[in-house]
Tab-separated table of C-alpha atoms and ligand atoms in Angstrom:
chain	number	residue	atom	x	y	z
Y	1	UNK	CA	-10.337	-0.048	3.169
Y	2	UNK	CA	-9.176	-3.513	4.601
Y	3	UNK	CA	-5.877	-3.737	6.093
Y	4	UNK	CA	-4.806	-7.370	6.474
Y	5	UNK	CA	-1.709	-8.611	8.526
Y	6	UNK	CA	-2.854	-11.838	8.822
Y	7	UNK	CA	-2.439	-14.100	5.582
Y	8	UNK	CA	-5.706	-16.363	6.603
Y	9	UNK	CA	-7.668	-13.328	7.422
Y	10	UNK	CA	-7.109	-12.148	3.973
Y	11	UNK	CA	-7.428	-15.248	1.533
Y	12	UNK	CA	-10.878	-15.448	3.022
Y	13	UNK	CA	-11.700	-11.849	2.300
Y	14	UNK	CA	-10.059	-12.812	-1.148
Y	15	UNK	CA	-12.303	-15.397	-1.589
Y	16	UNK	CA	-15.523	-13.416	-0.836
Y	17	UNK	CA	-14.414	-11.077	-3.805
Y	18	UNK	CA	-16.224	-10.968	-7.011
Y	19	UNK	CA	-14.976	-9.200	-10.655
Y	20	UNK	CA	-11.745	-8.260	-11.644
Y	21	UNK	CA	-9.172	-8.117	-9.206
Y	22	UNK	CA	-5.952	-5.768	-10.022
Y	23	UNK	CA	-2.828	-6.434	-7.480
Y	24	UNK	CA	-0.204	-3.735	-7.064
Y	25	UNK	CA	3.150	-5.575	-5.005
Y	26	UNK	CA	5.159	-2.861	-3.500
Y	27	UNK	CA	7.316	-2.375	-0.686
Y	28	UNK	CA	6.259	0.536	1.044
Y	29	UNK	CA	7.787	4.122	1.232
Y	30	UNK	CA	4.509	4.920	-1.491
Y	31	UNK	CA	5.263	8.078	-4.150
Y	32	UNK	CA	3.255	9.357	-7.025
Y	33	UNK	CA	5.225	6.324	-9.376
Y	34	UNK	CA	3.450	3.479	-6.900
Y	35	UNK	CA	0.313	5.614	-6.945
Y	36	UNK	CA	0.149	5.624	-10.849
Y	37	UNK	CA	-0.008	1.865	-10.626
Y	38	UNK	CA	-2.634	1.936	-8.076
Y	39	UNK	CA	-4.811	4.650	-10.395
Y	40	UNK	CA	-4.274	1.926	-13.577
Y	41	UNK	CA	-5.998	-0.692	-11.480
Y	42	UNK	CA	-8.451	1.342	-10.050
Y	43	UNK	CA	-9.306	2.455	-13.714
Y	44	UNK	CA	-9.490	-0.915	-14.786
Y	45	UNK	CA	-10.408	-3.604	-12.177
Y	46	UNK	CA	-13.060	-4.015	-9.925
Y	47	UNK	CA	-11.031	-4.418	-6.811
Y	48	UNK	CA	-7.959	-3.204	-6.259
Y	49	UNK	CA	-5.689	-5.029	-3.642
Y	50	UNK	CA	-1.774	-3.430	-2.680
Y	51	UNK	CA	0.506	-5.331	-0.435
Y	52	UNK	CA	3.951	-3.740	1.364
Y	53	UNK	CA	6.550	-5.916	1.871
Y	54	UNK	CA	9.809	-5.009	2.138
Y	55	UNK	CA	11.220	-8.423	1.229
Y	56	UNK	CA	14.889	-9.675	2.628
Y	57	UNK	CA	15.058	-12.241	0.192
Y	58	UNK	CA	15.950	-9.661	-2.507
Y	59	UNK	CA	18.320	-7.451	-0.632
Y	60	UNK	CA	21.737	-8.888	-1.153
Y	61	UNK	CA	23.147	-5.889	0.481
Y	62	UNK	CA	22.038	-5.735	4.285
Y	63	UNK	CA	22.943	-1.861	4.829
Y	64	UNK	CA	20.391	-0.912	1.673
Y	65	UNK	CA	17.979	-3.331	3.373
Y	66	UNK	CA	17.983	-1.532	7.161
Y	67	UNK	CA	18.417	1.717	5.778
Y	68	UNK	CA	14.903	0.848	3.269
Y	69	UNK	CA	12.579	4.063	4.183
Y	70	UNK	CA	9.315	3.210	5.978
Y	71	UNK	CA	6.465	5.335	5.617
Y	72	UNK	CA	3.515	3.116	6.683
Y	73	UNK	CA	1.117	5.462	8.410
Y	74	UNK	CA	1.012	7.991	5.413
Y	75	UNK	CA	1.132	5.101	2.448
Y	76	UNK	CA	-2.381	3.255	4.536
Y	77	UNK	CA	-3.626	7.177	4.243
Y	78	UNK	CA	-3.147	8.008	1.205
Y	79	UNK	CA	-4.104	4.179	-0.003
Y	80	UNK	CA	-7.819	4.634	1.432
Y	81	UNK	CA	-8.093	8.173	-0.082
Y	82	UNK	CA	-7.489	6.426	-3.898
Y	83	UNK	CA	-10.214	4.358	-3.140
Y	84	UNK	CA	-8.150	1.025	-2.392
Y	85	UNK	CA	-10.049	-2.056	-1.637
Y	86	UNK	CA	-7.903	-3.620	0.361
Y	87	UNK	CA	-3.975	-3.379	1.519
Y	88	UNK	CA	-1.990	-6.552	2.385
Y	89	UNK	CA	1.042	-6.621	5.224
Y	90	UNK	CA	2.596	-10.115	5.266
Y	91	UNK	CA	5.890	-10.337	7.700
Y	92	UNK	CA	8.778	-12.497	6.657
Y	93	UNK	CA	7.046	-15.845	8.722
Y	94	UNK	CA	4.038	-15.974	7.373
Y	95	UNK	CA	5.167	-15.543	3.647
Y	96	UNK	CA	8.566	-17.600	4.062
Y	97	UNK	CA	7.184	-20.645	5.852
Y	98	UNK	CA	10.168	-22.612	3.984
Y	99	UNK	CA	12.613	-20.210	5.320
Y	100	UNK	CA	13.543	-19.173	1.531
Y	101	UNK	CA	14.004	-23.196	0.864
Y	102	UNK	CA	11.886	-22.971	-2.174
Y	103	UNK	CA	12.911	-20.459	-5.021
Y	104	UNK	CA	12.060	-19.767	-8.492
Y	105	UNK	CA	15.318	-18.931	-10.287
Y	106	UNK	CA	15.599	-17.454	-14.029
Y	107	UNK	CA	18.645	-18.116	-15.280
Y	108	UNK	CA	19.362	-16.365	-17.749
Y	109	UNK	CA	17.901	-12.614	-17.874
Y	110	UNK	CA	18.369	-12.764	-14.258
Y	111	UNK	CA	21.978	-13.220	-14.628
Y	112	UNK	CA	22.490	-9.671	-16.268
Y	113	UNK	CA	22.267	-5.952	-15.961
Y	114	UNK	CA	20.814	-5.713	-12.473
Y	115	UNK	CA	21.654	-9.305	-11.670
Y	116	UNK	CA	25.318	-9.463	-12.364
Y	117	UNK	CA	26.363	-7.308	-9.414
Y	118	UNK	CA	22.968	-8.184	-7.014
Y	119	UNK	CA	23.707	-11.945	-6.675
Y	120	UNK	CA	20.167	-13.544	-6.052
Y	121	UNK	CA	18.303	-10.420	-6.163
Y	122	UNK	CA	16.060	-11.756	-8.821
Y	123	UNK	CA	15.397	-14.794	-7.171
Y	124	UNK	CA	14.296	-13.005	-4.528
Y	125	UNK	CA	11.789	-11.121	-6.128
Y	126	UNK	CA	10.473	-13.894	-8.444
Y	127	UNK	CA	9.669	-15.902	-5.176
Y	128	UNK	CA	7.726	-13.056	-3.336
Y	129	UNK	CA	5.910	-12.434	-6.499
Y	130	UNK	CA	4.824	-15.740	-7.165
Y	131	UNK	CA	3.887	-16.281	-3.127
Y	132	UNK	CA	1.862	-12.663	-3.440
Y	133	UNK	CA	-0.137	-14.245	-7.039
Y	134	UNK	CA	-1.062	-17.552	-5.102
Y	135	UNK	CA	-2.166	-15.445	-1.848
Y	136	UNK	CA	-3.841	-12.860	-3.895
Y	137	UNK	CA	-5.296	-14.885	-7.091
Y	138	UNK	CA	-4.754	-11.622	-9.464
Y	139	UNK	CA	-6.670	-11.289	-12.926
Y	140	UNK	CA	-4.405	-8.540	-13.474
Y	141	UNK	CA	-1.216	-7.183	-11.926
Y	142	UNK	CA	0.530	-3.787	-12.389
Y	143	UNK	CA	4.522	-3.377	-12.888
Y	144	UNK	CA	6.395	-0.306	-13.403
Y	145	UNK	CA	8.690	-0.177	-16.625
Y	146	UNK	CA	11.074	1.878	-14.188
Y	147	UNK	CA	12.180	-1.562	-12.778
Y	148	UNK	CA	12.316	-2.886	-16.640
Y	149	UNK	CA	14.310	-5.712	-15.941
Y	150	UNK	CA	12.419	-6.984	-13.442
Y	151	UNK	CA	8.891	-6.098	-15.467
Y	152	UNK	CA	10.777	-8.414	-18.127
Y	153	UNK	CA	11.047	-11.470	-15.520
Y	154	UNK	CA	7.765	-11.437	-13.520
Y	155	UNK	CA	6.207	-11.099	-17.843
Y	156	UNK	CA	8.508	-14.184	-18.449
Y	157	UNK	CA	7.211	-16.059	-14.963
Y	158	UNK	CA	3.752	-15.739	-15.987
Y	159	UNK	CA	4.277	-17.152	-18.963
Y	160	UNK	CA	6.877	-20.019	-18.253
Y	161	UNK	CA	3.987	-21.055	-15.408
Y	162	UNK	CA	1.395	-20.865	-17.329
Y	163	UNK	CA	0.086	-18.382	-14.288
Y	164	UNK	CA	-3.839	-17.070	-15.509
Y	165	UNK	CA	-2.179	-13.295	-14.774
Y	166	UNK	CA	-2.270	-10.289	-16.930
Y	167	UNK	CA	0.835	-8.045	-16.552
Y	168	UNK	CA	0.074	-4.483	-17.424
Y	169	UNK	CA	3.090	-2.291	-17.840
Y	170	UNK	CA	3.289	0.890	-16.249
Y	171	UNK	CA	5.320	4.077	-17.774
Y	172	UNK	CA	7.889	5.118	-15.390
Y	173	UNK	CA	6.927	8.304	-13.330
Y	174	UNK	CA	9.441	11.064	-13.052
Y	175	UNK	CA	9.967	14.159	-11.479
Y	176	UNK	CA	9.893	17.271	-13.422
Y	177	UNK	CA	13.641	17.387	-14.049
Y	178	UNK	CA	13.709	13.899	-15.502
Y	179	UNK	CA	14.508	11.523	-12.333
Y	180	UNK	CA	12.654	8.826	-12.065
Y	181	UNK	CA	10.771	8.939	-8.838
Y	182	UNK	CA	11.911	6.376	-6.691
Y	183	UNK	CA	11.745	5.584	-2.653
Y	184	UNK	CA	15.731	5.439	-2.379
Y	185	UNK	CA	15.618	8.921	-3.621
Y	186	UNK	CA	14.794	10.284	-0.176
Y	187	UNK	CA	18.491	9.012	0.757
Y	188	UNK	CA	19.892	11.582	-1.731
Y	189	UNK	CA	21.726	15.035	-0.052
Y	190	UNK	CA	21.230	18.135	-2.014
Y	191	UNK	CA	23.712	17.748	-4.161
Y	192	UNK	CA	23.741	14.176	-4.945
Y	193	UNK	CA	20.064	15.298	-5.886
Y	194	UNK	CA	21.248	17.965	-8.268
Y	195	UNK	CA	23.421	15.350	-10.084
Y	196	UNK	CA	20.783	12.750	-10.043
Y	197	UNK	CA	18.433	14.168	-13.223
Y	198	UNK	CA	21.760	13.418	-15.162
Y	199	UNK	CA	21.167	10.010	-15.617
Y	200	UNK	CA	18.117	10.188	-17.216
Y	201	UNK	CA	19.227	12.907	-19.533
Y	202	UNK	CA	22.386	11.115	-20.537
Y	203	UNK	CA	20.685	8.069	-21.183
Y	204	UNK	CA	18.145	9.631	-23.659
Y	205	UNK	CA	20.648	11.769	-25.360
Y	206	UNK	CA	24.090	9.744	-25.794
Y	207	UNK	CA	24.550	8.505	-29.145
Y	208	UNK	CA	25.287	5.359	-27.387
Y	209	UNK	CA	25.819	2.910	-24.142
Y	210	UNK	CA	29.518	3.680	-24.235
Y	211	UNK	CA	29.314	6.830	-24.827
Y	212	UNK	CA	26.865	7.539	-22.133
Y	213	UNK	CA	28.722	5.570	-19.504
Y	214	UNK	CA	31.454	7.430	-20.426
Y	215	UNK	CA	29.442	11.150	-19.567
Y	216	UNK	CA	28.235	9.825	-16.292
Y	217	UNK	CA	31.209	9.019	-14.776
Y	218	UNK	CA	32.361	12.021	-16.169
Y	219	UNK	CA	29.673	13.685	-14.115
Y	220	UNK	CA	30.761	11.800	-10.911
Y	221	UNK	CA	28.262	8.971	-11.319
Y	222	UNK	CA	30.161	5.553	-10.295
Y	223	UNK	CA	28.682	3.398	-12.589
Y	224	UNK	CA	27.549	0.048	-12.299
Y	225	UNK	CA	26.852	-0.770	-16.014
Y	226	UNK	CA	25.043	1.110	-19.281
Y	227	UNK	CA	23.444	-1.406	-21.645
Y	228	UNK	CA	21.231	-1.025	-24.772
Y	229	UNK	CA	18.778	-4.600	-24.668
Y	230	UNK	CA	15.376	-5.052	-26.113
Y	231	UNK	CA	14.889	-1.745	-27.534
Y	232	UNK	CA	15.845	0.334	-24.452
Y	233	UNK	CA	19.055	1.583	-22.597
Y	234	UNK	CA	19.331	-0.012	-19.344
Y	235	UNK	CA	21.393	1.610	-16.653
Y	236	UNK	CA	22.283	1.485	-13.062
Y	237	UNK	CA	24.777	3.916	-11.308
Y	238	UNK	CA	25.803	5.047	-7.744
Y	239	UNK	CA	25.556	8.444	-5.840
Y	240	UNK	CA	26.958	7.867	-2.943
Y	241	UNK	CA	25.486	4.845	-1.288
Y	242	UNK	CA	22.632	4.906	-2.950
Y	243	UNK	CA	22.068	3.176	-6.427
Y	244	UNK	CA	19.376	4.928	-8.846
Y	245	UNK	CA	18.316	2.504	-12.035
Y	246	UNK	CA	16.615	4.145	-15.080
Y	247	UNK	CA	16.017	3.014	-18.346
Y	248	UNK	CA	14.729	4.781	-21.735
Y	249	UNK	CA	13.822	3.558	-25.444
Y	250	UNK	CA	16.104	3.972	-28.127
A	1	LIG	P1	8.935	-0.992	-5.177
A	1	LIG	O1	8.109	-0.498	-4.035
A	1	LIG	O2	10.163	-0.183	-5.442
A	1	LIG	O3	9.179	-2.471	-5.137
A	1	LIG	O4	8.039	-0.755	-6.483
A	1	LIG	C1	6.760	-1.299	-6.592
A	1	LIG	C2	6.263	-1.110	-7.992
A	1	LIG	O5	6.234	0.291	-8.310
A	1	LIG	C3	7.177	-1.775	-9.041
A	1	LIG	O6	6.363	-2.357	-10.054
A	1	LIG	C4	7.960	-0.596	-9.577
A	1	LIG	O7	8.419	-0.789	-10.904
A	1	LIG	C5	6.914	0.498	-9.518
A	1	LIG	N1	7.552	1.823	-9.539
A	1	LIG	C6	8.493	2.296	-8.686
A	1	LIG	N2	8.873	3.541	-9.052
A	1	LIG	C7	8.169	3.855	-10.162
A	1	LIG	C8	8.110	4.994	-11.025
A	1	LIG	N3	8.875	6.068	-10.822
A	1	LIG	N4	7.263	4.965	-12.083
A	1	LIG	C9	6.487	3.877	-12.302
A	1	LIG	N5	6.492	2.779	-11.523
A	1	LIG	C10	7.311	2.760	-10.479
């Protein structure tokens, strides 16, 4: 497996590649949801290429972005062991030459759900996105439907910018209980972690958005909002200080 820091180092290695190419983005901290994408692409493409990045621009809460877990040594081990082609590790520099000058804003999906109360978030991660596609040159790229919202914008990118990606949508990956795996998890205590499988099971079985809301805070969840949009029940609530996001179809 190739492990690139340097950006130069790896659009020529890029460039030497032949058949399909499947990208997974991710930032690091690597459980069996990110692995799932990985297995899709190595399934389907010919090459599969994973960068880590934990990206600032899409942090709007400093605290969440210092206390991001880091688990570098293990992710690069377990990466060559799927068979990875090749794993990408850009620094802020090298992909923010503009210092963050340049952005690709949504503005209107961006503005809710997630968005409302993470000012800029999704501007964030539309730029890094876009930066990884032109540094990678994807045929196809894997998104998990955990992150639905943000599935729904990188989907809408590609097709505003006429981009020559495929998205392919990964089902979200849960533990046995329900919760959706997720790297913030790790920041749970043991009984913030009892609590946590609530969410999903709320979600699926409240007869609707109010109504669920209204049994997770019950249940000591502070929530951030419940939504039903596009066929699925969006939701993002605290535990703590850390902020678990799920969503299910209705
Ligand atoms: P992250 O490292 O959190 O930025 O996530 C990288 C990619 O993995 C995103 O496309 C996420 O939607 C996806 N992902 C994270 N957790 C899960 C999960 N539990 N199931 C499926 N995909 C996931």
């Amino acid at each position: 497996m190739m492990v690139f820091n340097d950006i130069n180092e790896f659009k020529q290695w890029r460039l030497e590649q032949m058949g399909l190419i499947g990208f997974v983005p991710t930032m690091g901290a690597l459980h069996k949801g990110h692995f799932e994408l990985v297995q899709t692409s190595l399934n389907e493409a010919d090459i599969t290429i994973v960068s880590i990045f934990v990206n600032p621009t899409q942090f709007d809460n400093k605290e969440d972005l210092a206390n991001y877990p880091n688990s570098l040594g293990d992710d690069l081990n377990a990466l060559e062991d799927m068979g990875v082609s090749a794993v990408f590790l850009p620094n802020y520099e090298m992909l923010y030459p503009d210092d963050f000058k340049y952005k690709v804003t949504e503005t209107e999906l961006s503005q809710k759900f997630c968005g409302a109360s993470r000012p800029g978030h999704f501007d964030g991660v539309l730029t890094v996105v876009l930066k990884l596609f032109n540094i990678c040159i994807p045929h196809n790229v894997y998104f998990g439907e955990k992150d639905f919202q943000q599935m729904t914008l990188i989907e809408g990118m590609i097709e505003a910018l006429f981009l020559p990606i495929t998205l392919v949508p990964v089902p979200t990956v849960r533990e046995e209980s329900g919760l959706a795996l997720s790297s913030r998890n790790q920041r749970l205590n043991s009984e913030q972690k009892q609590l946590a499988p609530k969410l999903n099971e709320v979600l699926k079985n409240a007869s609707d958005a109010e109504q669920a809301q209204q049994q997770l805070t019950e249940l000591g969840f502070n929530v951030d909002y419940v939504e039903d949009w596009n066929h699925r029940r969006l939701a993002a609530a605290w535990l703590g200080d850390v902020r678990l996001i799920d969503n299910v179809e209705v």
